[in-house]
Tab-separated table of C-alpha atoms in Angstrom:
chain	number	residue	atom	x	y	z
S	1	UNK	CA	-14.704	0.000	-23.275
S	2	UNK	CA	-15.787	-0.018	-19.558
S	3	UNK	CA	-14.679	-3.680	-19.083
S	4	UNK	CA	-11.044	-2.404	-20.326
S	5	UNK	CA	-11.181	0.479	-17.686
S	6	UNK	CA	-12.848	-1.847	-15.018
S	7	UNK	CA	-9.790	-3.923	-15.529
S	8	UNK	CA	-6.802	-1.232	-16.015
S	9	UNK	CA	-8.424	0.313	-12.846
S	10	UNK	CA	-8.443	-3.169	-10.654
S	11	UNK	CA	-4.728	-3.556	-11.729
S	12	UNK	CA	-3.784	0.151	-11.173
S	13	UNK	CA	-5.219	-0.610	-7.801
S	14	UNK	CA	-3.440	-3.288	-7.141
S	15	UNK	CA	-0.359	-1.850	-8.546
S	16	UNK	CA	-1.040	1.290	-6.054
S	17	UNK	CA	-1.372	-1.454	-2.752
S	18	UNK	CA	1.740	-2.372	-3.462
S	19	UNK	CA	3.827	0.433	-3.922
S	20	UNK	CA	2.377	1.388	-0.053
S	21	UNK	CA	3.869	-1.527	0.995
S	22	UNK	CA	6.810	-1.574	-1.258
S	23	UNK	CA	7.444	2.139	0.617
S	24	UNK	CA	6.622	0.766	4.361
S	25	UNK	CA	9.697	-1.960	3.534
S	26	UNK	CA	11.501	0.665	2.508
S	27	UNK	CA	11.034	2.545	5.120
S	28	UNK	CA	11.490	-0.449	7.346
S	29	UNK	CA	15.202	-1.216	6.197
S	30	UNK	CA	16.233	2.394	6.158
S	31	UNK	CA	15.401	2.870	9.797
S	32	UNK	CA	16.970	-1.376	10.609
S	33	UNK	CA	19.670	0.148	8.488
S	34	UNK	CA	20.077	3.389	10.987
S	35	UNK	CA	18.931	1.196	14.521
S	36	UNK	CA	20.846	-1.892	13.912
S	37	UNK	CA	23.643	-1.764	11.441
S	38	UNK	CA	25.245	1.873	13.316
S	39	UNK	CA	24.266	3.439	9.362
S	40	UNK	CA	24.075	7.342	9.053
S	41	UNK	CA	20.515	8.585	9.890
S	42	UNK	CA	20.551	11.081	6.961
S	43	UNK	CA	19.775	8.837	4.501
S	44	UNK	CA	16.298	7.557	6.268
S	45	UNK	CA	15.824	11.550	7.002
S	46	UNK	CA	15.782	12.757	3.782
S	47	UNK	CA	14.219	9.595	2.823
S	48	UNK	CA	11.516	9.752	4.486
S	49	UNK	CA	9.578	13.271	3.485
S	50	UNK	CA	9.344	11.922	-0.522
S	51	UNK	CA	7.917	7.946	0.892
S	52	UNK	CA	5.307	9.612	3.350
S	53	UNK	CA	4.138	11.483	-0.012
S	54	UNK	CA	4.524	8.548	-2.075
S	55	UNK	CA	2.615	6.850	0.526
S	56	UNK	CA	-0.502	9.361	0.513
S	57	UNK	CA	-0.137	9.028	-3.265
S	58	UNK	CA	-0.662	5.052	-3.125
S	59	UNK	CA	-2.937	5.352	-0.726
S	60	UNK	CA	-5.670	7.993	-2.220
S	61	UNK	CA	-5.708	5.753	-5.495
S	62	UNK	CA	-6.059	2.850	-3.051
S	63	UNK	CA	-9.453	4.812	-2.361
S	64	UNK	CA	-10.272	5.981	-5.421
S	65	UNK	CA	-9.324	3.624	-7.756
S	66	UNK	CA	-11.166	0.811	-5.172
S	67	UNK	CA	-14.931	3.375	-5.454
S	68	UNK	CA	-15.576	1.572	-9.515
S	69	UNK	CA	-13.715	-1.812	-8.423
S	70	UNK	CA	-16.275	-2.194	-5.432
S	71	UNK	CA	-19.267	-1.459	-7.634
S	72	UNK	CA	-17.918	-3.305	-10.459
S	73	UNK	CA	-16.877	-6.417	-8.304
S	74	UNK	CA	-19.195	-9.220	-8.310
S	75	UNK	CA	-19.125	-8.707	-12.491
S	76	UNK	CA	-14.799	-8.514	-12.945
S	77	UNK	CA	-13.845	-10.899	-10.096
S	78	UNK	CA	-16.285	-12.808	-8.125
S	79	UNK	CA	-18.523	-14.000	-11.148
S	80	UNK	CA	-15.368	-14.804	-13.273
S	81	UNK	CA	-13.576	-16.351	-9.776
S	82	UNK	CA	-16.732	-18.512	-9.863
S	83	UNK	CA	-16.771	-19.900	-12.775
S	84	UNK	CA	-13.779	-20.545	-12.765
S	85	UNK	CA	-13.558	-21.942	-9.730
S	86	UNK	CA	-11.067	-18.760	-8.602
S	87	UNK	CA	-12.890	-18.000	-5.136
S	88	UNK	CA	-9.893	-18.934	-3.024
S	89	UNK	CA	-7.091	-17.476	-4.503
S	90	UNK	CA	-9.321	-14.156	-4.559
S	91	UNK	CA	-10.551	-14.467	-0.793
S	92	UNK	CA	-6.218	-15.311	-0.386
S	93	UNK	CA	-5.190	-12.019	-2.538
S	94	UNK	CA	-8.275	-10.073	-0.920
S	95	UNK	CA	-6.878	-11.282	2.656
S	96	UNK	CA	-2.850	-10.180	1.821
S	97	UNK	CA	-3.395	-6.964	0.602
S	98	UNK	CA	-5.385	-6.326	3.518
S	99	UNK	CA	-2.959	-7.702	5.654
S	100	UNK	CA	-0.123	-5.954	3.854
S	101	UNK	CA	-1.813	-2.275	4.607
S	102	UNK	CA	-1.840	-2.726	7.809
S	103	UNK	CA	0.889	-4.043	8.472
S	104	UNK	CA	2.417	-0.857	5.817
S	105	UNK	CA	0.076	0.957	8.569
S	106	UNK	CA	1.984	-0.431	11.587
S	107	UNK	CA	5.347	0.560	10.150
S	108	UNK	CA	4.172	3.591	9.241
S	109	UNK	CA	3.202	4.710	12.420
S	110	UNK	CA	5.927	3.471	14.501
S	111	UNK	CA	8.957	5.438	11.784
S	112	UNK	CA	7.167	8.138	11.914
S	113	UNK	CA	7.303	8.624	15.668
S	114	UNK	CA	10.627	7.627	15.725
S	115	UNK	CA	10.947	10.760	13.028
S	116	UNK	CA	8.982	12.986	14.893
S	117	UNK	CA	11.399	11.941	18.325
S	118	UNK	CA	14.132	12.179	16.738
S	119	UNK	CA	13.396	15.455	15.647
S	120	UNK	CA	12.019	17.715	19.277
S	121	UNK	CA	15.475	15.986	20.595
S	122	UNK	CA	17.503	18.361	17.924
S	123	UNK	CA	15.457	21.300	18.429
């Protein structure tokens, strides 16, 4: 039963990472539509708080789900990767995941600054 729970946790941890990155990409696309295509900023302004909430939930799951993933990493990820010869794939996967979260954080910070400055300009 523990193995099943760890595997489900690891899968959901990967999904949370993907959701965090996807929310950043969506935010970037909305910002691009506003700044480059001249679209109304009301959609970006309306979507931003919802995407922030989704990002925080994803980040919380990444942290919480990362605890058992780290504890059981060698047993359920590293050892099977060594036996199957998939260590390079495992390394690439984690580099891509960390890079995605880092790029997402940069996008979020940039858009957050733009939203704050737009709100300050209105008030």
